Tab-separated table of C-alpha atoms and ligand atoms in Angstrom:
chain	number	residue	atom	x	y	z
A	505	UNK	CA	8.488	-98.821	52.496
A	506	UNK	CA	9.399	-95.153	52.531
A	507	UNK	CA	7.522	-94.424	49.316
A	508	UNK	CA	4.475	-96.144	50.724
A	509	UNK	CA	4.524	-93.757	53.669
A	510	UNK	CA	4.772	-90.765	51.358
A	511	UNK	CA	1.796	-91.927	49.337
A	512	UNK	CA	-0.308	-91.341	52.446
A	513	UNK	CA	0.518	-87.633	52.347
A	514	UNK	CA	-0.639	-87.428	48.775
A	515	UNK	CA	-3.999	-88.942	49.628
A	516	UNK	CA	-4.444	-86.662	52.615
A	517	UNK	CA	-3.714	-83.550	50.594
A	518	UNK	CA	-6.499	-84.143	48.125
A	519	UNK	CA	-7.589	-81.612	45.539
A	520	UNK	CA	-7.793	-77.922	46.196
A	521	UNK	CA	-5.294	-77.450	48.962
A	522	UNK	CA	-1.564	-76.929	48.918
A	523	UNK	CA	-0.974	-76.994	52.677
A	524	UNK	CA	-0.609	-80.292	54.496
A	525	UNK	CA	-3.573	-81.241	56.654
A	526	UNK	CA	-3.089	-81.236	60.411
A	527	UNK	CA	-0.745	-84.200	60.435
A	528	UNK	CA	2.522	-84.270	62.323
A	529	UNK	CA	5.586	-85.378	60.364
A	530	UNK	CA	8.901	-86.358	61.919
A	531	UNK	CA	11.648	-85.951	59.290
A	532	UNK	CA	15.130	-87.377	59.765
A	533	UNK	CA	18.252	-87.817	57.620
A	534	UNK	CA	22.015	-88.253	57.909
A	535	UNK	CA	22.933	-84.597	57.499
A	536	UNK	CA	21.458	-81.124	57.411
A	537	UNK	CA	23.026	-78.069	55.849
A	538	UNK	CA	22.209	-75.020	57.949
A	539	UNK	CA	22.842	-71.860	55.901
A	540	UNK	CA	22.265	-69.606	58.912
A	541	UNK	CA	25.017	-71.183	60.988
A	542	UNK	CA	27.034	-71.850	57.846
A	543	UNK	CA	27.682	-75.473	58.791
A	544	UNK	CA	26.352	-78.991	58.602
A	545	UNK	CA	24.664	-80.908	61.400
A	546	UNK	CA	24.690	-84.718	61.713
A	547	UNK	CA	21.508	-86.758	62.170
A	548	UNK	CA	18.998	-83.912	62.087
A	549	UNK	CA	15.369	-84.284	63.143
A	550	UNK	CA	12.584	-81.894	62.173
A	551	UNK	CA	8.993	-81.832	63.369
A	552	UNK	CA	6.444	-80.467	60.915
A	553	UNK	CA	2.850	-79.584	61.659
A	554	UNK	CA	0.226	-77.974	59.397
A	555	UNK	CA	2.809	-76.987	56.820
A	556	UNK	CA	5.237	-75.401	59.253
A	557	UNK	CA	8.385	-76.435	61.062
A	558	UNK	CA	7.517	-76.644	64.761
A	559	UNK	CA	10.787	-78.022	66.143
A	560	UNK	CA	14.282	-78.790	64.872
A	561	UNK	CA	17.160	-80.615	66.502
A	562	UNK	CA	18.996	-83.891	66.212
A	563	UNK	CA	17.743	-87.451	66.417
A	564	UNK	CA	19.168	-87.700	69.937
A	565	UNK	CA	17.898	-84.330	71.199
A	566	UNK	CA	14.478	-84.315	69.537
A	567	UNK	CA	12.504	-87.565	69.700
A	568	UNK	CA	9.488	-88.246	67.479
A	569	UNK	CA	6.284	-86.763	68.898
A	570	UNK	CA	3.513	-89.250	69.694
A	571	UNK	CA	1.501	-90.187	66.634
A	572	UNK	CA	3.872	-88.473	64.175
A	573	UNK	CA	4.496	-90.064	60.799
A	574	UNK	CA	8.199	-90.698	60.389
A	575	UNK	CA	9.860	-89.951	57.043
A	576	UNK	CA	13.492	-91.048	57.163
A	577	UNK	CA	15.589	-89.778	54.278
A	578	UNK	CA	18.394	-92.228	55.010
A	579	UNK	CA	21.800	-91.063	53.784
A	580	UNK	CA	20.500	-87.833	52.282
A	581	UNK	CA	21.396	-84.245	53.185
A	582	UNK	CA	18.528	-81.886	54.046
A	583	UNK	CA	18.523	-78.192	53.059
A	584	UNK	CA	15.939	-75.437	53.188
A	585	UNK	CA	13.987	-75.206	49.920
A	586	UNK	CA	15.954	-73.198	47.358
A	587	UNK	CA	15.001	-69.688	46.227
A	588	UNK	CA	15.614	-68.339	42.724
A	589	UNK	CA	15.267	-64.556	42.745
A	590	UNK	CA	15.133	-64.121	38.959
A	591	UNK	CA	12.942	-66.313	36.774
A	592	UNK	CA	10.425	-65.864	33.986
A	593	UNK	CA	8.057	-68.812	34.391
A	594	UNK	CA	5.830	-67.752	31.506
A	595	UNK	CA	8.774	-67.718	29.063
A	596	UNK	CA	10.191	-70.690	27.173
A	597	UNK	CA	13.858	-71.270	26.454
A	598	UNK	CA	13.089	-72.368	22.887
A	599	UNK	CA	11.160	-69.206	21.970
A	600	UNK	CA	13.397	-66.191	21.459
A	601	UNK	CA	13.583	-63.243	19.059
A	602	UNK	CA	10.833	-63.126	16.419
A	603	UNK	CA	9.429	-66.470	17.623
A	604	UNK	CA	8.187	-64.567	20.665
A	605	UNK	CA	5.714	-62.630	18.528
A	606	UNK	CA	3.682	-65.802	18.031
A	607	UNK	CA	3.173	-66.423	21.743
A	608	UNK	CA	-0.402	-65.647	22.819
A	609	UNK	CA	-1.298	-64.671	26.400
A	610	UNK	CA	-3.019	-68.052	26.849
A	611	UNK	CA	0.049	-69.924	25.605
A	612	UNK	CA	2.259	-67.998	28.034
A	613	UNK	CA	-0.107	-68.878	30.880
A	614	UNK	CA	0.013	-72.569	30.004
A	615	UNK	CA	3.810	-72.465	29.852
A	616	UNK	CA	3.746	-70.869	33.277
A	617	UNK	CA	1.792	-73.781	34.745
A	618	UNK	CA	4.180	-76.342	33.266
A	619	UNK	CA	7.296	-74.397	34.254
A	620	UNK	CA	6.119	-73.808	37.824
A	621	UNK	CA	5.823	-77.563	38.316
A	622	UNK	CA	9.249	-78.288	36.825
A	623	UNK	CA	10.830	-75.574	38.969
A	624	UNK	CA	9.290	-76.918	42.175
A	625	UNK	CA	10.404	-80.471	41.395
A	626	UNK	CA	13.943	-79.137	40.849
A	627	UNK	CA	13.985	-78.076	44.506
A	628	UNK	CA	13.062	-74.403	44.143
A	629	UNK	CA	10.244	-73.915	46.625
A	630	UNK	CA	10.208	-70.118	46.237
A	631	UNK	CA	10.853	-67.972	43.163
A	632	UNK	CA	10.673	-64.319	42.288
A	633	UNK	CA	9.160	-63.867	38.841
A	634	UNK	CA	10.607	-60.624	37.495
A	635	UNK	CA	8.690	-59.865	34.320
A	636	UNK	CA	5.627	-61.333	32.619
A	637	UNK	CA	3.050	-60.013	30.163
A	638	UNK	CA	-0.703	-59.767	30.727
A	639	UNK	CA	-0.336	-60.329	34.483
A	640	UNK	CA	-0.030	-64.045	33.722
A	641	UNK	CA	2.337	-64.223	36.712
A	642	UNK	CA	-0.357	-62.894	39.059
A	643	UNK	CA	-2.823	-65.490	37.727
A	644	UNK	CA	-0.229	-68.239	38.136
A	645	UNK	CA	0.555	-67.178	41.703
A	646	UNK	CA	-3.162	-67.338	42.564
A	647	UNK	CA	-3.628	-70.722	40.885
A	648	UNK	CA	-0.769	-72.208	42.918
A	649	UNK	CA	-1.996	-70.510	46.075
A	650	UNK	CA	-5.472	-72.027	45.595
A	651	UNK	CA	-4.086	-75.524	45.093
A	652	UNK	CA	-5.330	-75.656	41.512
A	653	UNK	CA	-1.816	-76.165	40.129
A	654	UNK	CA	1.505	-76.998	41.781
A	655	UNK	CA	4.552	-74.802	41.936
A	656	UNK	CA	6.880	-72.816	44.155
A	657	UNK	CA	5.729	-69.929	46.308
A	658	UNK	CA	5.675	-67.076	43.786
A	659	UNK	CA	6.477	-63.421	44.266
A	660	UNK	CA	5.743	-61.568	41.035
A	661	UNK	CA	6.430	-58.213	39.393
A	662	UNK	CA	3.845	-58.116	36.612
A	663	UNK	CA	5.145	-56.230	33.548
A	664	UNK	CA	8.689	-54.908	33.420
A	665	UNK	CA	8.780	-51.120	33.744
A	666	UNK	CA	11.081	-49.284	31.360
A	667	UNK	CA	11.626	-46.660	28.698
A	668	UNK	CA	10.150	-46.466	25.198
A	669	UNK	CA	12.429	-48.506	22.944
A	670	UNK	CA	14.364	-49.845	25.919
A	671	UNK	CA	15.176	-53.384	26.995
A	672	UNK	CA	11.686	-53.940	28.361
A	673	UNK	CA	9.729	-52.525	25.457
A	674	UNK	CA	8.824	-54.709	22.476
A	675	UNK	CA	10.999	-53.505	19.625
A	676	UNK	CA	10.626	-56.187	16.951
A	677	UNK	CA	8.012	-54.600	14.687
A	678	UNK	CA	8.020	-51.330	12.674
A	679	UNK	CA	6.046	-48.273	13.747
A	680	UNK	CA	2.923	-49.109	11.740
A	681	UNK	CA	2.108	-51.961	14.165
A	682	UNK	CA	2.335	-49.762	17.288
A	683	UNK	CA	3.589	-52.612	19.459
A	684	UNK	CA	4.384	-51.253	22.917
A	685	UNK	CA	4.946	-53.227	26.117
A	686	UNK	CA	2.527	-52.778	29.022
A	687	UNK	CA	5.342	-51.554	31.241
A	688	UNK	CA	6.552	-48.611	29.167
A	689	UNK	CA	6.795	-45.321	31.049
A	690	UNK	CA	8.782	-42.170	30.277
A	691	UNK	CA	9.511	-39.454	32.819
A	692	UNK	CA	9.301	-39.484	36.622
A	693	UNK	CA	5.539	-38.936	36.836
A	694	UNK	CA	4.805	-41.673	34.322
A	695	UNK	CA	7.054	-44.016	36.295
A	696	UNK	CA	5.185	-43.212	39.469
A	697	UNK	CA	1.882	-43.856	37.730
A	698	UNK	CA	3.120	-47.151	36.273
A	699	UNK	CA	4.272	-48.376	39.674
A	700	UNK	CA	0.819	-47.596	41.092
A	701	UNK	CA	-0.833	-49.390	38.193
A	702	UNK	CA	1.333	-52.500	38.541
A	703	UNK	CA	0.604	-52.560	42.264
A	704	UNK	CA	-3.118	-52.165	41.564
A	705	UNK	CA	-3.157	-55.279	39.402
A	706	UNK	CA	-1.453	-57.483	41.952
A	707	UNK	CA	2.346	-57.254	41.794
A	708	UNK	CA	4.399	-58.118	44.901
A	709	UNK	CA	7.447	-56.187	43.724
A	710	UNK	CA	8.598	-53.817	40.985
A	711	UNK	CA	11.012	-54.599	38.158
A	712	UNK	CA	12.720	-51.711	36.387
A	713	UNK	CA	14.866	-51.837	33.275
A	714	UNK	CA	17.719	-49.464	34.034
A	715	UNK	CA	19.948	-50.309	31.056
A	716	UNK	CA	19.965	-52.035	27.720
A	717	UNK	CA	20.002	-55.798	27.488
A	718	UNK	CA	21.286	-58.760	25.577
A	719	UNK	CA	18.027	-60.152	24.247
A	720	UNK	CA	16.379	-56.842	23.326
A	721	UNK	CA	16.532	-55.589	19.757
A	722	UNK	CA	18.150	-52.288	18.874
A	723	UNK	CA	19.773	-51.283	22.139
A	724	UNK	CA	23.264	-51.352	23.511
A	725	UNK	CA	23.721	-53.635	26.494
A	726	UNK	CA	25.763	-51.141	28.492
A	727	UNK	CA	23.661	-48.039	27.822
A	728	UNK	CA	21.616	-46.429	30.571
A	729	UNK	CA	17.891	-46.243	29.713
A	730	UNK	CA	16.251	-44.696	32.773
A	731	UNK	CA	17.396	-41.454	34.373
A	732	UNK	CA	18.218	-41.110	38.029
A	733	UNK	CA	15.089	-38.966	38.416
A	734	UNK	CA	12.903	-41.649	36.817
A	735	UNK	CA	14.276	-44.413	39.006
A	736	UNK	CA	14.098	-42.268	42.133
A	737	UNK	CA	10.409	-41.619	41.492
A	738	UNK	CA	9.712	-45.305	40.880
A	739	UNK	CA	11.601	-46.467	43.957
A	740	UNK	CA	10.029	-43.801	46.147
A	741	UNK	CA	6.563	-44.852	45.054
A	742	UNK	CA	7.282	-48.582	45.317
A	743	UNK	CA	8.746	-48.308	48.789
A	744	UNK	CA	5.793	-46.187	49.898
A	745	UNK	CA	3.579	-49.072	48.765
A	746	UNK	CA	5.782	-51.566	50.589
A	747	UNK	CA	7.176	-53.105	47.395
A	748	UNK	CA	10.823	-54.016	46.807
A	749	UNK	CA	12.457	-52.933	43.557
A	750	UNK	CA	14.606	-55.101	41.293
A	751	UNK	CA	16.524	-53.325	38.531
A	752	UNK	CA	17.740	-55.002	35.358
A	753	UNK	CA	21.143	-53.356	34.862
A	754	UNK	CA	24.205	-54.479	32.890
A	755	UNK	CA	25.899	-51.117	32.270
A	756	UNK	CA	28.037	-49.297	34.818
A	757	UNK	CA	26.270	-45.928	34.981
A	758	UNK	CA	22.801	-47.506	35.046
A	759	UNK	CA	23.818	-49.831	37.881
A	760	UNK	CA	25.117	-46.908	39.914
A	761	UNK	CA	22.129	-44.642	39.302
A	762	UNK	CA	19.788	-47.526	40.173
A	763	UNK	CA	21.681	-47.946	43.443
A	764	UNK	CA	21.617	-44.200	44.112
A	765	UNK	CA	17.866	-44.273	43.504
A	766	UNK	CA	17.591	-46.923	46.213
A	767	UNK	CA	16.676	-50.123	44.346
A	768	UNK	CA	16.908	-53.273	46.436
A	769	UNK	CA	18.501	-55.661	43.960
A	770	UNK	CA	20.605	-55.256	40.828
A	771	UNK	CA	19.864	-57.963	38.276
A	772	UNK	CA	22.782	-59.074	36.031
A	773	UNK	CA	25.220	-56.372	37.332
A	774	UNK	CA	27.557	-57.327	34.486
A	775	UNK	CA	29.702	-54.200	34.261
A	776	UNK	CA	29.621	-53.092	37.901
A	777	UNK	CA	32.811	-51.350	39.042
A	778	UNK	CA	34.381	-50.804	42.465
A	779	UNK	CA	32.244	-47.728	43.070
A	780	UNK	CA	29.136	-49.808	42.340
A	781	UNK	CA	30.279	-52.447	44.845
A	782	UNK	CA	30.766	-49.736	47.473
A	783	UNK	CA	27.381	-48.173	46.711
A	784	UNK	CA	25.653	-51.553	46.954
A	785	UNK	CA	27.214	-52.212	50.344
A	786	UNK	CA	26.468	-48.744	51.633
A	787	UNK	CA	22.834	-48.917	50.492
A	788	UNK	CA	22.215	-52.520	51.599
A	789	UNK	CA	21.414	-53.617	48.059
A	790	UNK	CA	22.132	-57.095	46.686
A	791	UNK	CA	23.441	-58.380	43.355
A	792	UNK	CA	21.587	-61.147	41.550
A	793	UNK	CA	23.986	-62.312	38.835
A	794	UNK	CA	22.836	-64.848	36.233
A	795	UNK	CA	26.251	-66.261	35.456
A	796	UNK	CA	25.160	-69.618	34.030
A	797	UNK	CA	23.108	-67.936	31.278
A	798	UNK	CA	26.078	-67.247	28.976
A	799	UNK	CA	26.691	-70.980	28.376
A	800	UNK	CA	23.153	-71.534	27.132
A	801	UNK	CA	22.880	-68.341	25.083
A	802	UNK	CA	26.119	-68.903	23.171
A	803	UNK	CA	25.592	-72.668	22.935
A	804	UNK	CA	21.905	-72.958	22.045
A	805	UNK	CA	20.549	-69.444	21.550
A	806	UNK	CA	20.833	-69.235	17.769
A	807	UNK	CA	18.699	-72.308	17.137
A	808	UNK	CA	15.967	-70.995	19.442
A	809	UNK	CA	15.635	-67.692	17.613
A	810	UNK	CA	18.007	-65.355	19.434
A	811	UNK	CA	18.958	-62.510	17.113
A	812	UNK	CA	22.521	-62.274	15.795
A	813	UNK	CA	22.842	-58.878	17.514
A	814	UNK	CA	21.906	-60.519	20.824
A	815	UNK	CA	24.553	-63.190	20.413
A	816	UNK	CA	27.060	-60.443	19.646
A	817	UNK	CA	26.047	-58.556	22.805
A	818	UNK	CA	26.386	-61.768	24.829
A	819	UNK	CA	29.922	-62.210	23.524
A	820	UNK	CA	30.698	-58.681	24.752
A	821	UNK	CA	29.250	-59.083	28.200
A	822	UNK	CA	29.199	-62.772	29.265
A	823	UNK	CA	32.805	-63.224	30.282
A	824	UNK	CA	33.011	-59.744	31.833
A	825	UNK	CA	29.952	-60.515	33.964
A	826	UNK	CA	31.657	-63.601	35.400
A	827	UNK	CA	34.785	-61.594	36.170
A	828	UNK	CA	32.612	-58.947	37.836
A	829	UNK	CA	30.982	-61.702	39.879
A	830	UNK	CA	34.355	-62.797	41.199
A	831	UNK	CA	35.280	-59.222	42.156
A	832	UNK	CA	31.878	-58.524	43.713
A	833	UNK	CA	32.179	-61.613	45.931
A	834	UNK	CA	35.674	-60.490	46.988
A	835	UNK	CA	34.418	-56.969	47.666
A	836	UNK	CA	31.776	-58.322	50.031
A	837	UNK	CA	28.693	-57.383	48.008
A	838	UNK	CA	25.563	-59.103	49.373
A	839	UNK	CA	24.844	-61.813	46.786
A	840	UNK	CA	21.561	-63.543	46.017
A	841	UNK	CA	20.858	-66.419	43.647
A	842	UNK	CA	19.082	-65.373	40.426
A	843	UNK	CA	19.296	-67.314	37.180
A	844	UNK	CA	17.005	-65.760	34.536
A	845	UNK	CA	15.527	-69.238	33.918
A	846	UNK	CA	13.116	-68.883	31.038
A	847	UNK	CA	15.985	-67.611	28.917
A	848	UNK	CA	17.373	-71.128	29.547
A	849	UNK	CA	15.275	-74.182	30.467
A	850	UNK	CA	13.259	-74.111	33.678
A	851	UNK	CA	14.345	-76.860	36.041
A	852	UNK	CA	18.000	-76.292	35.188
A	853	UNK	CA	18.148	-73.423	37.695
A	854	UNK	CA	20.607	-75.268	39.953
A	855	UNK	CA	23.242	-75.481	37.227
A	856	UNK	CA	24.258	-71.997	38.268
A	857	UNK	CA	25.599	-73.208	41.634
A	858	UNK	CA	28.638	-74.825	40.024
A	859	UNK	CA	29.354	-71.602	38.102
A	860	UNK	CA	29.188	-69.581	41.289
A	861	UNK	CA	31.717	-71.895	42.891
A	862	UNK	CA	33.903	-71.848	39.772
A	863	UNK	CA	33.875	-68.031	39.877
A	864	UNK	CA	34.866	-67.498	43.482
A	865	UNK	CA	32.248	-68.556	46.004
A	866	UNK	CA	32.547	-71.387	48.481
A	867	UNK	CA	29.763	-73.974	48.121
A	868	UNK	CA	28.312	-72.682	51.408
A	869	UNK	CA	28.225	-69.095	50.083
A	870	UNK	CA	26.474	-70.211	46.901
A	871	UNK	CA	23.839	-72.069	48.949
A	872	UNK	CA	23.424	-69.113	51.301
A	873	UNK	CA	22.771	-66.901	48.257
A	874	UNK	CA	19.850	-69.196	47.359
A	875	UNK	CA	18.451	-69.486	50.889
A	876	UNK	CA	19.054	-67.024	53.751
A	877	UNK	CA	20.340	-64.195	51.574
A	878	UNK	CA	17.510	-64.492	49.075
A	879	UNK	CA	14.907	-64.594	51.833
A	880	UNK	CA	16.387	-61.463	53.375
A	881	UNK	CA	16.031	-59.539	50.097
A	882	UNK	CA	12.354	-60.527	49.875
A	883	UNK	CA	11.855	-58.323	52.934
A	884	UNK	CA	8.884	-59.238	55.161
A	885	UNK	CA	7.619	-61.580	52.405
A	886	UNK	CA	10.654	-63.763	53.076
A	887	UNK	CA	10.334	-63.915	56.864
A	888	UNK	CA	8.980	-67.476	56.873
A	889	UNK	CA	11.448	-68.974	54.390
A	890	UNK	CA	15.123	-69.413	53.483
A	891	UNK	CA	16.036	-71.371	56.616
A	892	UNK	CA	14.600	-74.090	58.843
A	893	UNK	CA	13.484	-73.021	62.309
A	894	UNK	CA	10.259	-73.178	64.318
A	895	UNK	CA	7.585	-71.077	62.606
A	896	UNK	CA	9.146	-71.256	59.130
A	897	UNK	CA	7.281	-72.788	56.217
A	898	UNK	CA	8.116	-76.498	55.883
A	899	UNK	CA	9.873	-75.975	52.555
A	900	UNK	CA	12.547	-78.668	52.626
A	901	UNK	CA	14.657	-80.463	50.054
A	902	UNK	CA	17.233	-83.233	50.229
A	903	UNK	CA	20.065	-84.422	48.006
A	904	UNK	CA	21.956	-87.704	47.870
A	905	UNK	CA	25.517	-86.333	48.246
A	906	UNK	CA	27.054	-83.736	50.530
A	907	UNK	CA	26.609	-80.456	48.607
A	908	UNK	CA	29.703	-78.960	50.260
A	909	UNK	CA	31.776	-81.738	48.690
A	910	UNK	CA	29.832	-81.899	45.420
A	911	UNK	CA	27.843	-78.764	44.630
A	912	UNK	CA	26.428	-80.395	41.482
A	913	UNK	CA	24.338	-82.749	43.601
A	914	UNK	CA	21.898	-79.809	43.784
A	915	UNK	CA	21.192	-80.375	40.072
A	916	UNK	CA	19.393	-83.622	40.982
A	917	UNK	CA	17.293	-82.993	44.039
A	918	UNK	CA	15.944	-86.252	45.513
A	919	UNK	CA	13.300	-84.947	47.913
A	920	UNK	CA	11.014	-81.892	47.761
A	921	UNK	CA	8.531	-80.759	50.375
A	922	UNK	CA	6.673	-77.465	50.277
A	923	UNK	CA	4.412	-76.315	53.098
A	924	UNK	CA	4.605	-79.823	54.522
A	925	UNK	CA	3.448	-81.516	51.309
A	926	UNK	CA	5.827	-84.008	49.676
A	927	UNK	CA	6.110	-83.581	45.896
A	928	UNK	CA	9.164	-85.697	45.225
A	929	UNK	CA	10.868	-88.567	47.045
A	930	UNK	CA	13.783	-90.772	46.056
A	931	UNK	CA	14.118	-88.670	42.937
A	932	UNK	CA	10.584	-89.432	41.682
A	933	UNK	CA	7.550	-87.178	41.608
A	934	UNK	CA	4.991	-88.503	44.083
A	935	UNK	CA	2.253	-86.017	43.357
A	936	UNK	CA	-0.519	-87.362	41.146
A	937	UNK	CA	-1.146	-84.173	39.189
B	72	LIG	N1	17.658	-61.173	30.088
B	72	LIG	C1	19.007	-60.748	30.021
B	72	LIG	C2	19.189	-59.726	28.929
B	72	LIG	O1	18.590	-59.883	27.892
B	72	LIG	C3	19.899	-61.914	29.784
B	72	LIG	C4	21.341	-61.644	29.925
B	72	LIG	C5	22.093	-62.895	29.796
B	72	LIG	N2	23.506	-62.759	29.712
B	72	LIG	C6	24.302	-62.830	30.732
B	72	LIG	N3	25.565	-62.790	30.527
B	72	LIG	N4	23.864	-62.949	31.926
B	72	LIG	O2	19.909	-58.804	29.083
């Protein structure tokens, strides 16, 4: 009966639109997890109109409006749609190291379409894509926006900006091939220019590579790769343009200089120390720590082409990153949920929740990182998401168990709605495309 009702939505949506038509939906369930209040509410009721939440209360306080279509999720628990602040939708988990050289721009774009769909159906209704070649992320964002393909709301960085030979350059081929990434910039003025260029071609935010990385060839994971002056110029320019800045940073000095330069989020943050925690708090910056990643890299990385030197770097940094996570949570650093999906399979984003709980967060804190906290670090772009209240986008998911009792229930989301359109119900995709 319930599925039959949902099928009506699908018909109404039709081709070429991703916002629900002017139909009123009355959504009820047994429980709602409110990440703003930090507690659960019994028998919630939500009214949705034209893709937005218009009222929220309980079944007894908020009756169904006249003519509304009632979707009752039975015993399920409702949450705001999840937000992953660090993904690479145009990357594949089975294509690392030298295999990456065979990926054409068209192939990356096609992967992006497939991965956007998988990510949405996993309950992630918003993602920040922090690094893609050929502005494939901008094209993907527009395709989803136009209703041509389905996916989460995307905020994208375009190419990663970093130093010659650094983590975000392409270092696999010898000099005679002259392979250089689109985001390479050296010196403060070049950084400023690159930020302007990336903005010109449609980025919503800026991604800098402050230190070496695990998956890059020929660098040391802890080494700083951009100077304070370079990052200050980039951040100054980005903020002038109204763009937030995310900095890839594993190493201690690079994390701290990125924070001094005023970046908004530190990605990875593996070797952050107490001074870095204090700087982050003082500056209002957040940490986005991909602490599930290590399991996949050490378990599966070799067969998908990861270089031996990368696996060695992961062995150096993986465990330390998790210990840093625990200390950062204790120190009160503002934490957001970022997975680096694309390094590992898209759709498995929610596996990180259990790691976050294992390494020191309460289930509520882990969920807040992926909802309210993430939305806050999107700045004005996040104003209409991350929680459920009148005026917010009707981005809503539901799970079959209580996530506070069993965080892993988030790995199998049963219901997904984005902008009032139902894409999944009772664990099955209900969208025809
Ligand atoms: N993209 C990141 C890098 O290459 C992945 C780091 C994964 N390792 C980790 N422990 N989080 O540096």
